[in-house]
Coordinates of C-alpha atoms in Angstrom, one line a residue:
X239 CA 7.5 -32.1 1.7
X240 CA 5.1 -29.4 0.4
X241 CA 3.4 -26.9 2.7
X242 CA 0.1 -28.5 2.3
X243 CA -0.8 -32.2 2.8
X244 CA -2.6 -34.3 0.3
X245 CA -6.1 -33.8 1.8
X246 CA -5.9 -30.0 1.2
X247 CA -5.1 -30.5 -2.5
X248 CA -8.0 -33.0 -2.7
X249 CA -10.5 -30.4 -1.4
X250 CA -9.1 -27.5 -3.4
X251 CA -9.0 -29.2 -6.7
X252 CA -12.7 -30.0 -6.3
X253 CA -13.8 -26.5 -5.4
X254 CA -15.8 -24.6 -8.1
X255 CA -16.9 -21.0 -8.0
X256 CA -20.6 -21.1 -8.9
X257 CA -20.7 -17.7 -10.7
X258 CA -18.1 -18.6 -13.4
X259 CA -17.8 -20.6 -16.5
X260 CA -14.2 -21.6 -16.1
X261 CA -14.0 -24.0 -13.1
X262 CA -10.3 -24.7 -13.7
X263 CA -9.6 -21.0 -13.3
X264 CA -11.9 -20.2 -10.5
X265 CA -10.9 -23.2 -8.3
X266 CA -7.4 -22.0 -8.0
X267 CA -8.2 -19.0 -5.7
X268 CA -9.1 -20.9 -2.6
X269 CA -6.3 -23.4 -3.3
X270 CA -3.9 -20.4 -3.5
X271 CA -5.3 -18.9 -0.2
X272 CA -4.9 -22.0 1.9
X273 CA -1.5 -23.0 0.5
X274 CA -0.3 -19.4 0.9
X275 CA -1.4 -19.2 4.6
X276 CA -0.4 -22.6 5.9
X277 CA 3.1 -22.5 7.4
X278 CA 3.6 -26.1 8.7
X279 CA 5.2 -28.6 6.4
X280 CA 3.5 -31.7 7.8
X281 CA 0.0 -31.0 9.1
X282 CA -0.9 -34.6 9.7
X283 CA 2.2 -35.0 11.9
X284 CA 1.3 -31.7 13.7
X285 CA -2.3 -32.9 14.3
X286 CA -1.0 -36.1 15.8
X287 CA 1.4 -34.2 18.0
X288 CA -1.4 -32.0 19.4
X289 CA -3.7 -34.9 19.9
X290 CA -1.1 -36.5 22.2
X291 CA 0.0 -33.2 23.8
X292 CA -3.0 -30.7 23.9
X293 CA -1.1 -28.5 26.3
X294 CA 1.2 -27.4 23.4
X295 CA -1.8 -25.5 21.9
X296 CA -1.1 -22.6 24.3
X297 CA 0.8 -20.2 22.1
X298 CA 4.1 -18.4 22.9
X299 CA 3.2 -14.7 22.8
X300 CA 6.7 -13.4 23.0
X301 CA 8.2 -11.5 20.2
X302 CA 11.7 -12.1 18.8
X303 CA 14.8 -10.8 20.5
X304 CA 16.0 -7.3 20.3
X305 CA 18.0 -6.9 17.2
X306 CA 21.5 -5.7 16.8
X307 CA 22.2 -3.2 14.1
X308 CA 24.8 -3.3 11.4
X309 CA 25.4 -0.4 9.0
X310 CA 26.5 -1.6 5.5
X311 CA 27.3 1.5 3.5
X312 CA 24.0 3.1 2.6
X313 CA 22.1 0.1 4.0
X314 CA 20.9 -0.7 7.5
X315 CA 20.3 -4.2 8.8
X316 CA 17.1 -4.0 10.7
X317 CA 17.1 -7.5 11.9
X318 CA 19.3 -10.6 11.2
X319 CA 19.2 -14.1 12.5
X320 CA 19.3 -17.6 11.0
X321 CA 15.5 -17.8 10.2
X322 CA 13.6 -16.5 7.2
X323 CA 12.0 -13.2 7.8
X324 CA 9.9 -11.8 5.0
X325 CA 6.8 -10.1 3.7
X326 CA 7.7 -6.8 5.3
X327 CA 5.6 -3.7 5.6
X328 CA 6.5 -0.3 7.1
X329 CA 4.9 3.0 8.1
X330 CA 6.3 6.4 9.0
X331 CA 4.9 8.6 11.8
X332 CA 3.4 11.8 10.5
X333 CA 4.0 13.6 13.8
X334 CA 7.6 12.5 14.1
X335 CA 9.3 11.2 10.9
X336 CA 12.3 9.9 12.8
X337 CA 9.8 7.2 14.0
X338 CA 9.3 4.3 11.5
X339 CA 7.8 0.9 12.3
X340 CA 8.4 -2.2 10.2
X341 CA 6.7 -5.6 10.6
X342 CA 7.4 -9.0 8.9
X343 CA 6.7 -12.7 9.1
X344 CA 9.3 -14.6 11.1
X345 CA 8.9 -18.2 9.9
X346 CA 10.2 -21.5 11.2
X347 CA 8.6 -24.1 9.0
X348 CA 10.3 -26.9 10.9
X349 CA 8.5 -26.0 14.2
X350 CA 5.2 -27.6 14.9
X351 CA 4.4 -25.5 18.0
X352 CA 5.5 -22.1 16.7
X353 CA 5.9 -22.1 12.9
X354 CA 5.1 -18.4 12.5
X355 CA 5.2 -15.1 14.4
X356 CA 4.8 -11.4 13.5
X357 CA 8.0 -9.5 14.3
X358 CA 7.8 -5.8 14.8
X359 CA 10.7 -3.3 14.9
X360 CA 10.7 0.4 15.5
X361 CA 13.2 3.2 15.2
X362 CA 13.2 6.6 16.8
X363 CA 16.3 8.0 15.0
X364 CA 15.3 7.9 11.4
X365 CA 16.2 4.2 10.7
X366 CA 19.7 4.4 12.1
X367 CA 19.0 2.0 15.0
X368 CA 16.1 -0.5 15.5
X369 CA 14.6 -2.3 18.4
X370 CA 12.0 -5.1 18.5
X371 CA 8.7 -4.8 20.4
X372 CA 6.5 -7.3 22.0
X373 CA 3.2 -8.3 20.3
X374 CA 0.9 -11.2 20.9
X375 CA 0.5 -13.1 17.6
X376 CA -2.2 -15.6 18.5
X377 CA -4.1 -14.3 21.5
X378 CA -6.7 -17.1 22.0
X379 CA -5.2 -20.4 23.1
X380 CA -8.7 -22.0 22.7
X381 CA -8.4 -21.5 19.0
X382 CA -5.8 -24.3 18.9
X383 CA -2.3 -24.5 17.5
X384 CA -1.0 -22.0 14.9
X385 CA -0.7 -23.5 11.5
X386 CA -0.1 -20.4 9.5
X387 CA -1.1 -16.8 8.8
X388 CA 0.8 -13.6 8.0
X389 CA 0.1 -10.4 6.0
X390 CA 1.3 -7.8 8.6
X391 CA 0.2 -4.3 7.6
X392 CA 0.9 -1.0 9.4
X393 CA -0.7 2.5 9.5
X394 CA -0.4 5.7 11.5
X395 CA -3.2 8.1 12.3
X396 CA -2.9 11.9 12.4
X397 CA -2.0 11.9 16.1
X398 CA 0.9 9.4 15.7
X399 CA -1.0 6.4 17.0
X400 CA 0.1 3.2 15.2
X401 CA -2.0 0.3 14.0
X402 CA -1.0 -3.1 12.9
X403 CA -3.2 -5.9 11.4
X404 CA -2.4 -9.5 10.6
X405 CA -3.9 -13.0 10.0
X406 CA -3.6 -16.1 12.1
X407 CA -4.6 -19.6 10.9
X408 CA -5.3 -22.0 13.8
X409 CA -6.5 -25.6 14.1
X410 CA -8.4 -26.8 17.1
X411 CA -9.0 -30.5 17.0
X412 CA -11.8 -30.4 19.6
X413 CA -14.0 -27.7 18.0
X414 CA -17.0 -28.0 15.6
X415 CA -15.3 -25.7 13.1
X416 CA -11.6 -26.5 13.9
X417 CA -9.9 -24.5 11.2
X418 CA -10.0 -20.7 11.9
X419 CA -8.5 -17.9 9.9
X420 CA -8.8 -14.6 11.9
X421 CA -7.9 -11.0 11.1
X422 CA -6.6 -9.1 14.2
X423 CA -5.5 -5.6 14.9
X424 CA -3.5 -4.0 17.7
X425 CA -2.6 -0.4 18.7
X426 CA 0.6 1.3 19.8
X427 CA 0.6 4.8 21.4
X428 CA 4.3 4.9 22.1
X429 CA 5.8 4.7 18.6
X430 CA 5.8 0.9 18.3
X431 CA 7.4 0.0 21.6
X432 CA 4.4 -1.8 23.0
X433 CA 1.0 -3.0 21.6
X434 CA -2.4 -3.5 23.0
X435 CA -4.1 -6.9 23.3
X436 CA -5.2 -8.0 19.8
X437 CA -8.8 -7.4 18.8
X438 CA -10.6 -9.5 16.1
X439 CA -11.7 -7.5 13.0
X440 CA -13.2 -10.5 11.2
X441 CA -12.7 -14.3 11.0
X442 CA -13.9 -17.4 9.2
X443 CA -14.0 -21.0 10.2
X444 CA -14.1 -24.3 8.2
X445 CA -14.2 -27.9 9.2
X446 CA -11.7 -30.6 8.6
X447 CA -14.5 -32.2 6.5
X448 CA -14.3 -29.3 4.1
X449 CA -10.5 -29.6 3.9
X450 CA -10.9 -33.2 3.0
X451 CA -13.5 -32.5 0.2
X452 CA -16.6 -33.1 2.3
X453 CA -19.9 -31.2 2.2
X454 CA -19.2 -28.8 5.1
X455 CA -19.6 -25.0 4.9
X456 CA -17.7 -22.1 6.3
X457 CA -15.8 -19.0 5.4
X458 CA -12.2 -17.6 5.3
X459 CA -10.8 -14.1 5.3
X460 CA -7.6 -13.0 3.6
X461 CA -5.3 -10.2 2.3
X462 CA -6.2 -7.1 4.3
X463 CA -4.9 -3.5 3.8
X464 CA -5.3 -0.5 6.1
X465 CA -5.5 3.2 5.9
X466 CA -6.4 6.1 8.3
X467 CA -8.1 9.4 7.7
X468 CA -5.8 12.3 8.5
X469 CA -7.8 14.9 6.6
X470 CA -9.5 17.0 9.3
X471 CA -12.8 16.0 7.7
X472 CA -15.8 14.8 9.8
X473 CA -14.3 11.3 9.2
X474 CA -10.8 12.2 10.5
X475 CA -9.5 9.4 12.7
X476 CA -11.3 6.6 11.0
X477 CA -9.4 3.4 10.5
X478 CA -10.3 1.5 7.3
X479 CA -9.5 -2.2 6.6
X480 CA -10.1 -3.8 3.3
X481 CA -9.9 -7.6 2.8
X482 CA -11.2 -10.6 0.9
X483 CA -13.8 -12.9 2.3
X484 CA -14.5 -16.4 0.9
X485 CA -17.9 -18.0 1.8
X486 CA -18.1 -21.7 1.2
X487 CA -21.7 -22.6 0.4
X488 CA -21.0 -26.3 -0.2
X489 CA -18.2 -28.5 -1.5
X490 CA -18.5 -27.1 -5.0
X491 CA -19.6 -23.5 -4.5
X492 CA -17.6 -20.6 -3.1
X493 CA -18.5 -16.9 -3.2
X494 CA -15.8 -14.3 -2.8
X495 CA -15.9 -10.5 -2.3
X496 CA -13.9 -7.5 -1.2
X497 CA -15.1 -6.0 2.0
X498 CA -14.3 -2.8 4.0
X499 CA -14.8 -2.4 7.7
X500 CA -14.4 1.0 9.5
X501 CA -13.4 1.8 13.0
X502 CA -14.4 5.3 14.0
X503 CA -12.1 7.5 16.0
X504 CA -12.1 6.7 19.8
X505 CA -13.9 3.4 19.2
X506 CA -12.2 0.1 19.7
X507 CA -14.7 -1.8 17.5
X508 CA -15.2 -2.0 13.8
X509 CA -18.6 -1.5 12.2
X510 CA -20.3 -3.9 9.8
X511 CA -18.5 -5.1 6.7
X512 CA -19.4 -3.3 3.5
X513 CA -19.1 -4.9 0.1
X514 CA -17.3 -2.5 -2.2
X515 CA -18.1 -4.0 -5.7
X516 CA -21.2 -4.8 -7.7
X517 CA -19.8 -7.3 -10.1
X518 CA -19.1 -11.0 -9.4
X519 CA -15.7 -12.4 -10.3
X520 CA -14.1 -15.8 -10.5
X521 CA -11.0 -14.4 -8.8
X522 CA -11.1 -11.2 -6.7
X523 CA -8.2 -10.3 -4.4
X524 CA -5.4 -8.0 -3.5
X525 CA -7.2 -4.8 -2.4
X526 CA -5.3 -1.7 -1.5
X527 CA -6.8 1.3 0.2
X528 CA -5.9 4.9 0.9
X529 CA -7.6 8.1 2.1
X530 CA -7.0 11.5 0.5
X531 CA -6.7 14.9 2.2
X532 CA -10.4 15.6 1.8
X533 CA -11.4 12.4 3.7
X534 CA -12.4 10.4 0.6
X535 CA -11.7 6.7 0.7
X536 CA -10.1 5.1 -2.4
X537 CA -9.7 1.4 -3.1
X538 CA -8.4 -0.8 -5.9
X539 CA -8.6 -4.6 -6.4
X540 CA -7.6 -7.2 -8.8
X541 CA -10.4 -9.4 -10.4
X542 CA -11.4 -11.4 -13.4
X543 CA -13.2 -14.5 -14.7
X544 CA -10.4 -16.2 -16.6
X545 CA -6.7 -16.0 -17.3
X546 CA -7.6 -13.8 -20.3
X547 CA -10.0 -11.6 -18.4
X548 CA -8.0 -9.9 -15.5
X549 CA -8.0 -6.2 -14.6
X550 CA -7.5 -3.7 -11.8
X551 CA -10.7 -1.9 -10.6
X552 CA -11.2 1.3 -8.7
X553 CA -14.0 2.2 -6.3
X554 CA -14.4 5.0 -3.8
X555 CA -16.4 6.3 -0.8
X556 CA -17.3 9.8 0.1
X557 CA -19.2 9.0 3.2
X558 CA -16.7 7.4 5.5
X559 CA -16.8 3.9 4.1
X560 CA -20.6 3.5 4.5
X561 CA -21.2 3.0 0.8
X562 CA -19.0 2.6 -2.3
X563 CA -19.5 3.7 -5.9
X564 CA -19.8 1.0 -8.7
X565 CA -16.3 -0.1 -9.6
X566 CA -14.4 1.4 -12.6
X567 CA -11.7 -0.5 -14.5
X568 CA -8.3 1.1 -14.1
X569 CA -6.6 -1.2 -16.6
X570 CA -6.5 -4.7 -18.1
X571 CA -3.7 -6.7 -16.5
X572 CA -2.1 -9.6 -18.4
X573 CA -1.1 -11.9 -15.5
X574 CA -1.0 -15.5 -16.9
X575 CA -2.3 -17.5 -14.0
X576 CA -2.6 -16.7 -10.3
X577 CA -1.2 -19.6 -8.2
X578 CA 0.3 -22.8 -9.3
X579 CA -0.9 -22.5 -12.9
X580 CA 1.3 -19.4 -13.6
X581 CA 2.3 -19.8 -17.2
X582 CA 5.0 -17.1 -17.1
X583 CA 6.8 -17.6 -13.8
X584 CA 9.7 -15.6 -12.4
X585 CA 12.7 -17.7 -11.8
X586 CA 13.2 -18.0 -8.1
X587 CA 9.6 -17.0 -7.2
X588 CA 7.3 -20.0 -6.6
X589 CA 4.3 -19.9 -8.8
X590 CA 1.9 -19.7 -5.9
X591 CA 3.8 -16.6 -4.6
X592 CA 3.5 -14.7 -7.9
X593 CA 0.9 -11.9 -7.9
X594 CA 0.4 -8.4 -9.3
X595 CA 1.1 -6.5 -6.0
X596 CA -1.2 -3.6 -6.8
X597 CA -1.0 -0.4 -4.7
X598 CA -3.1 2.8 -4.7
X599 CA -2.1 6.2 -3.2
X600 CA -3.9 9.5 -3.2
X601 CA -1.9 12.5 -4.5
X602 CA -1.6 15.9 -2.9
X603 CA -3.6 17.7 -5.6
X604 CA -7.4 17.2 -5.0
X605 CA -8.8 14.4 -7.2
X606 CA -5.4 12.9 -8.1
X607 CA -4.8 9.2 -7.6
X608 CA -1.9 6.9 -8.5
X609 CA -1.8 3.1 -9.0
X610 CA 1.2 0.8 -9.5
X611 CA 1.4 -3.0 -10.1
X612 CA 3.5 -5.6 -11.9
X613 CA 2.6 -7.8 -14.9
X614 CA 4.0 -9.0 -18.2
X615 CA 1.6 -6.8 -20.2
X616 CA -1.7 -5.0 -20.3
X617 CA -4.2 -6.8 -22.5
X618 CA -1.7 -9.3 -23.8
X619 CA 1.9 -10.5 -23.0
X620 CA 4.3 -7.7 -24.0
X621 CA 7.6 -8.9 -22.6
X622 CA 9.1 -12.2 -21.4
X623 CA 9.8 -10.7 -18.0
X624 CA 7.5 -8.8 -15.7
X625 CA 7.5 -5.0 -15.5
X626 CA 6.3 -2.3 -13.1
X627 CA 3.2 -0.4 -14.5
X628 CA 1.7 2.9 -13.4
X629 CA -1.5 4.8 -14.0
X630 CA -3.1 8.0 -12.6
X631 CA -6.4 9.7 -12.4
X632 CA -7.0 13.4 -11.9
X633 CA -10.8 13.1 -11.4
X634 CA -11.1 11.0 -8.2
X635 CA -10.8 7.7 -10.1
X636 CA -13.5 8.2 -12.7
X637 CA -11.1 8.1 -15.5
X638 CA -7.5 6.6 -15.7
X639 CA -4.7 7.4 -18.0
X640 CA -3.2 4.7 -20.2
X641 CA -0.7 2.7 -18.1
X642 CA 3.0 3.4 -18.6
X643 CA 6.0 1.2 -17.9
X644 CA 8.0 2.6 -14.9
X645 CA 11.2 0.6 -15.2
X646 CA 13.5 1.1 -18.2
X647 CA 12.4 -1.4 -20.9
X648 CA 15.7 -2.0 -22.7
X649 CA 15.7 -5.8 -22.0
X650 CA 12.3 -7.4 -22.3
X651 CA 13.5 -10.5 -20.5
X652 CA 14.5 -8.6 -17.3
X653 CA 12.3 -9.2 -14.3
X654 CA 10.9 -6.3 -12.2
X655 CA 8.3 -7.1 -9.7
X656 CA 6.5 -6.5 -6.3
X657 CA 6.3 -2.7 -6.3
X658 CA 5.3 -0.4 -3.4
X659 CA 4.1 3.2 -3.8
X660 CA 4.4 6.3 -1.6
X661 CA 3.5 9.9 -2.2
X662 CA 5.5 12.5 -0.1
X663 CA 3.8 15.6 1.3
X664 CA 5.5 17.7 -1.4
X665 CA 4.0 15.4 -4.1
X666 CA 7.1 13.3 -5.0
X667 CA 6.1 9.8 -6.0
X668 CA 8.4 7.0 -5.0
X669 CA 8.1 3.4 -6.3
X670 CA 10.3 0.7 -5.0
X671 CA 10.6 -2.8 -6.4
X672 CA 12.8 -5.9 -7.0
X673 CA 14.9 -5.6 -10.1
X674 CA 17.2 -7.9 -12.1
X675 CA 18.5 -5.3 -14.6
X676 CA 22.1 -6.2 -13.6
X677 CA 21.5 -10.0 -14.3
X678 CA 19.2 -10.2 -17.4
X679 CA 17.8 -13.7 -17.6
X680 CA 19.4 -14.7 -14.3
X681 CA 18.3 -14.7 -10.6
X682 CA 20.5 -12.0 -9.0
X683 CA 18.1 -9.4 -7.7
X684 CA 18.4 -6.0 -6.1
X685 CA 15.9 -3.7 -4.5
X686 CA 15.6 -0.3 -6.1
X687 CA 13.7 3.0 -5.9
X688 CA 12.5 5.3 -8.7
X689 CA 11.0 8.8 -8.3
X690 CA 8.7 11.1 -10.2
X691 CA 8.8 14.8 -9.6
X692 CA 6.1 15.7 -12.2
X693 CA 3.1 13.8 -11.0
X694 CA 3.9 10.5 -12.7
X695 CA 4.6 11.9 -16.2
X696 CA 8.3 10.7 -16.0
X697 CA 10.3 8.6 -13.6
X698 CA 14.0 8.7 -12.8
X699 CA 16.4 5.8 -13.5
X700 CA 16.1 3.4 -10.6
X701 CA 18.5 3.8 -7.7
X702 CA 19.9 0.8 -5.9
X703 CA 18.7 0.5 -2.3
X704 CA 20.4 -2.8 -1.8
X705 CA 24.1 -2.7 -2.7
X706 CA 24.5 -6.5 -2.7
X707 CA 22.2 -8.7 -4.9
X708 CA 20.3 -11.7 -3.6
X709 CA 20.2 -14.9 -5.6
X710 CA 16.5 -15.7 -5.8
X711 CA 17.2 -19.3 -6.8
X712 CA 18.2 -19.8 -3.2
X713 CA 15.9 -17.4 -1.3
X714 CA 13.1 -19.8 -0.4
X715 CA 15.3 -22.7 1.0
X716 CA 14.4 -22.1 4.6
X717 CA 10.7 -21.3 4.3
X718 CA 9.4 -23.8 1.7
X719 CA 9.6 -21.4 -1.3
X720 CA 7.7 -18.6 0.5
X721 CA 10.7 -16.5 -0.3
X722 CA 10.4 -12.8 0.3
X723 CA 6.6 -13.0 0.6
X724 CA 4.4 -10.7 -1.5
X725 CA 5.1 -7.1 -0.6
X726 CA 7.6 -4.6 0.7
X727 CA 7.3 -0.9 1.4
X728 CA 9.0 2.4 0.9
X729 CA 8.2 5.3 3.1
X730 CA 9.3 8.9 2.5
X731 CA 9.8 12.4 3.8
X732 CA 10.1 15.4 1.5
X733 CA 13.9 14.8 1.4
X734 CA 14.4 11.1 1.9
X735 CA 13.1 7.7 0.7
X736 CA 13.4 4.9 3.2
X737 CA 12.8 1.6 1.5
X738 CA 12.4 -1.5 3.7
X739 CA 12.7 -4.9 2.1
X740 CA 13.4 -8.6 2.7
X741 CA 16.9 -9.5 1.6
X742 CA 18.5 -12.9 1.0
X743 CA 22.1 -11.9 0.1
X744 CA 23.7 -14.8 2.0
X745 CA 22.2 -17.1 -0.7
X746 CA 21.5 -19.9 1.8
X747 CA 17.8 -19.4 2.4
X748 CA 18.3 -17.0 5.3
X749 CA 16.3 -13.8 4.8
X750 CA 16.9 -10.6 6.8
X751 CA 15.3 -7.2 6.9
X752 CA 17.1 -4.2 5.5
X753 CA 16.4 -0.5 5.1
X754 CA 18.2 2.3 3.3
X755 CA 18.2 6.1 3.7
X756 CA 18.2 7.6 0.2
X757 CA 18.2 11.4 -0.4
X758 CA 15.6 12.4 -2.9
X759 CA 17.6 14.7 -5.2
X760 CA 15.0 17.2 -6.3
X761 CA 13.6 17.6 -2.9
X762 CA 16.6 19.4 -1.3
X763 CA 15.5 22.8 -0.1
X764 CA 16.2 25.9 -2.1
X765 CA 19.0 26.9 0.3
X766 CA 20.9 23.8 -0.9
X767 CA 21.1 22.2 2.6
X768 CA 18.9 20.1 4.8
X769 CA 19.6 18.3 8.0
X770 CA 19.9 18.7 11.8
X771 CA 19.9 22.0 13.5
X772 CA 23.2 22.0 15.5
X773 CA 26.2 24.1 16.3
X774 CA 28.4 21.0 16.9
X775 CA 29.5 20.7 13.3
X776 CA 29.2 22.4 9.9
X777 CA 29.8 21.4 6.3
X778 CA 31.4 23.6 3.7
X779 CA 32.1 23.1 0.0
X780 CA 32.6 25.4 -3.0
X781 CA 29.5 25.6 -5.1
X782 CA 29.7 25.5 -8.1
X783 CA 32.9 23.5 -8.1
X784 CA 35.3 22.4 -10.8
X785 CA 36.3 18.8 -11.6
X786 CA 36.0 17.7 -8.0
X787 CA 33.9 18.1 -4.8
X788 CA 36.0 19.9 -2.1
X789 CA 34.3 18.9 1.1
X790 CA 35.2 20.3 4.5
X791 CA 33.7 19.2 7.8
X792 CA 34.3 21.4 10.8
X793 CA 33.8 19.7 14.2
X794 CA 33.4 21.9 17.3
X795 CA 33.1 18.8 19.5
X796 CA 34.7 15.3 19.1
X797 CA 32.6 12.9 17.1
X798 CA 32.6 10.1 14.6
X799 CA 32.2 11.2 11.0
X800 CA 30.7 9.4 8.0
X801 CA 30.6 10.9 4.5
X802 CA 28.4 9.8 1.5
X803 CA 28.2 11.4 -2.0
X804 CA 25.2 10.7 -4.3
X805 CA 24.5 11.7 -7.8
X806 CA 21.4 13.5 -8.9
X807 CA 19.4 10.2 -9.2
X808 CA 20.4 9.2 -5.7
X809 CA 23.1 6.6 -6.7
X810 CA 25.8 6.2 -4.0
X811 CA 29.2 7.2 -5.5
X812 CA 31.4 7.6 -2.5
X813 CA 31.3 6.5 1.1
X814 CA 33.8 6.8 4.0
X815 CA 33.7 6.2 7.7
X816 CA 36.5 7.8 9.6
X817 CA 37.8 5.3 12.2
X818 CA 36.9 6.1 15.8
X819 CA 36.2 9.5 17.3
X820 CA 37.7 12.6 15.6
X821 CA 38.9 15.5 17.7
X822 CA 37.5 19.0 17.2
X823 CA 38.9 20.5 14.0
X824 CA 38.4 20.6 10.2
X825 CA 38.5 17.5 8.0
X826 CA 38.7 17.9 4.2
X827 CA 38.3 15.6 1.3
X828 CA 38.7 16.1 -2.5
X829 CA 36.4 13.8 -4.4
X830 CA 36.9 13.7 -8.2
X831 CA 33.6 13.5 -10.2
X832 CA 32.4 14.3 -13.7
X833 CA 30.3 17.4 -14.3
X834 CA 26.8 17.3 -12.8
X835 CA 24.7 17.8 -9.6
X836 CA 25.6 15.9 -6.5
X837 CA 24.5 15.6 -2.9
X838 CA 27.0 15.3 0.0
X839 CA 25.8 13.8 3.3
X840 CA 27.8 14.1 6.5
X841 CA 26.7 12.1 9.6
X842 CA 28.0 12.8 13.1
X843 CA 26.9 12.0 16.6
X844 CA 25.1 15.3 16.6
X845 CA 23.0 14.7 13.5
X846 CA 23.4 15.0 9.7
X847 CA 23.6 17.5 7.0
X848 CA 23.1 17.2 3.2
X849 CA 24.4 19.8 0.8
X850 CA 23.9 20.1 -2.9
X851 CA 26.8 21.0 -5.2
X852 CA 27.1 21.5 -8.9
X853 CA 30.4 20.4 -10.5
X854 CA 31.3 22.1 -13.8

């Protein structure tokens, strides 16, 4: 059975956006929204269940169980169970980079009473171990039963306070506007361990008559993104949320827009919504927002009026989100159909899950902005597969450089999609994405990371974050083809990239959350070593070396030892975990390698150290 029942398709196929000349194109956006948000396979059966047992509308607020942790070479299993967990986002604490929070959709499409939750996990030891935290997903039992939702997004402010936002779709059979889609946020002041009671940012409601093609009215909200101001400007501490709002005028007219709401520092409430664009578009979605070091707000969105008229647009605010400048086109985007009409689908990704995944990040040089997205071309189809594209601006978004393809373009049929973007404090740009380079034309997919150390002029060859591929032909078996969702995230320090992604390597529909800790080659300090400050152990190796890496680890206290060797691009070449605890003493390894630069990481119970070595 499909995610949506027949009466939803009836309504959505009749919906027309009044401001456009292509009804077939414009009607798809609301169709896409409702299908993408509903998480119950059989809504009529669920409605009948809740009619007979209204007490079941009270939601279970408990989070998932505390996760165990398994270390698989350079990968860390954040959470694993027998359900599909996907659409993961992550954020790193600017006051304590050992603290990272990840959030995802935990989905059980077979459950009528609890088909969806937001699962939240936090680490205080730099992604080595993870725990789950409690968060109330649907706080108002009067809203009815949960029928869907999702889109968890995280952000930290300058003080280390964490924010999370998400969407909840509920159905209340006894209300005048029974279908509600609400955008919530919650706060954690203890690094993600606990969260405050959710507060509504915005919401929309529609009637069942609207769903069945009637003449009702209403509104819906969707696809939020968040950013905080850490600049020290007069707007420091502001929390910004961008999102899409659909206003249903009647059964044949729907207006849509990108809005931004601002929550000032030390205020629990958001201000009035501000429309960020001046143009009207048949489709407008997928906003991404960031704040630069001067306190300027930067936002991009995806919009157009037909399949041949799609682009990314930029707009910005210099007054704390009170007003936004007229939008500027970043680039045309060839994306042949949003939703079920996609004409160039990715094998293993449902058509209604395929989207350009645009991200914007401010650089560390004033006025510098970066944008990344996926598509199969710019103004026309350029490859059979999708690629990762990148553009930059050096004048606060007023002009943008011609887009460049990030991934190597040797095979035009290879799929690369769903990028995330992060800029480290030292200016290193990291882009992570799903990649099928190892299986051209197939469905085996890895998650990879690429870096730029020159402001986006060049990118390194991609480094595997996932060491085992996932077969995307099987990845949506347990969640009705929702698959991995629509985004992932990489977070970084100056020396490490920590990608977090949804992984289906068991190839049975089960999707788990993984992270990896990847040293960023060019970011190692000039001393040639980074790591923990400790006298419990030390790492020695000849530098430069000849033909091999001669690595010695001196333990002054008993400890476990793990060794990893990476090449200059960050690719893992050698890994060893010595069994059990080792007594105090010196442990040596000779590792043959070809000439080049390498990074040796040693982990013990007392911390880690990374040293750079050049082999001649």
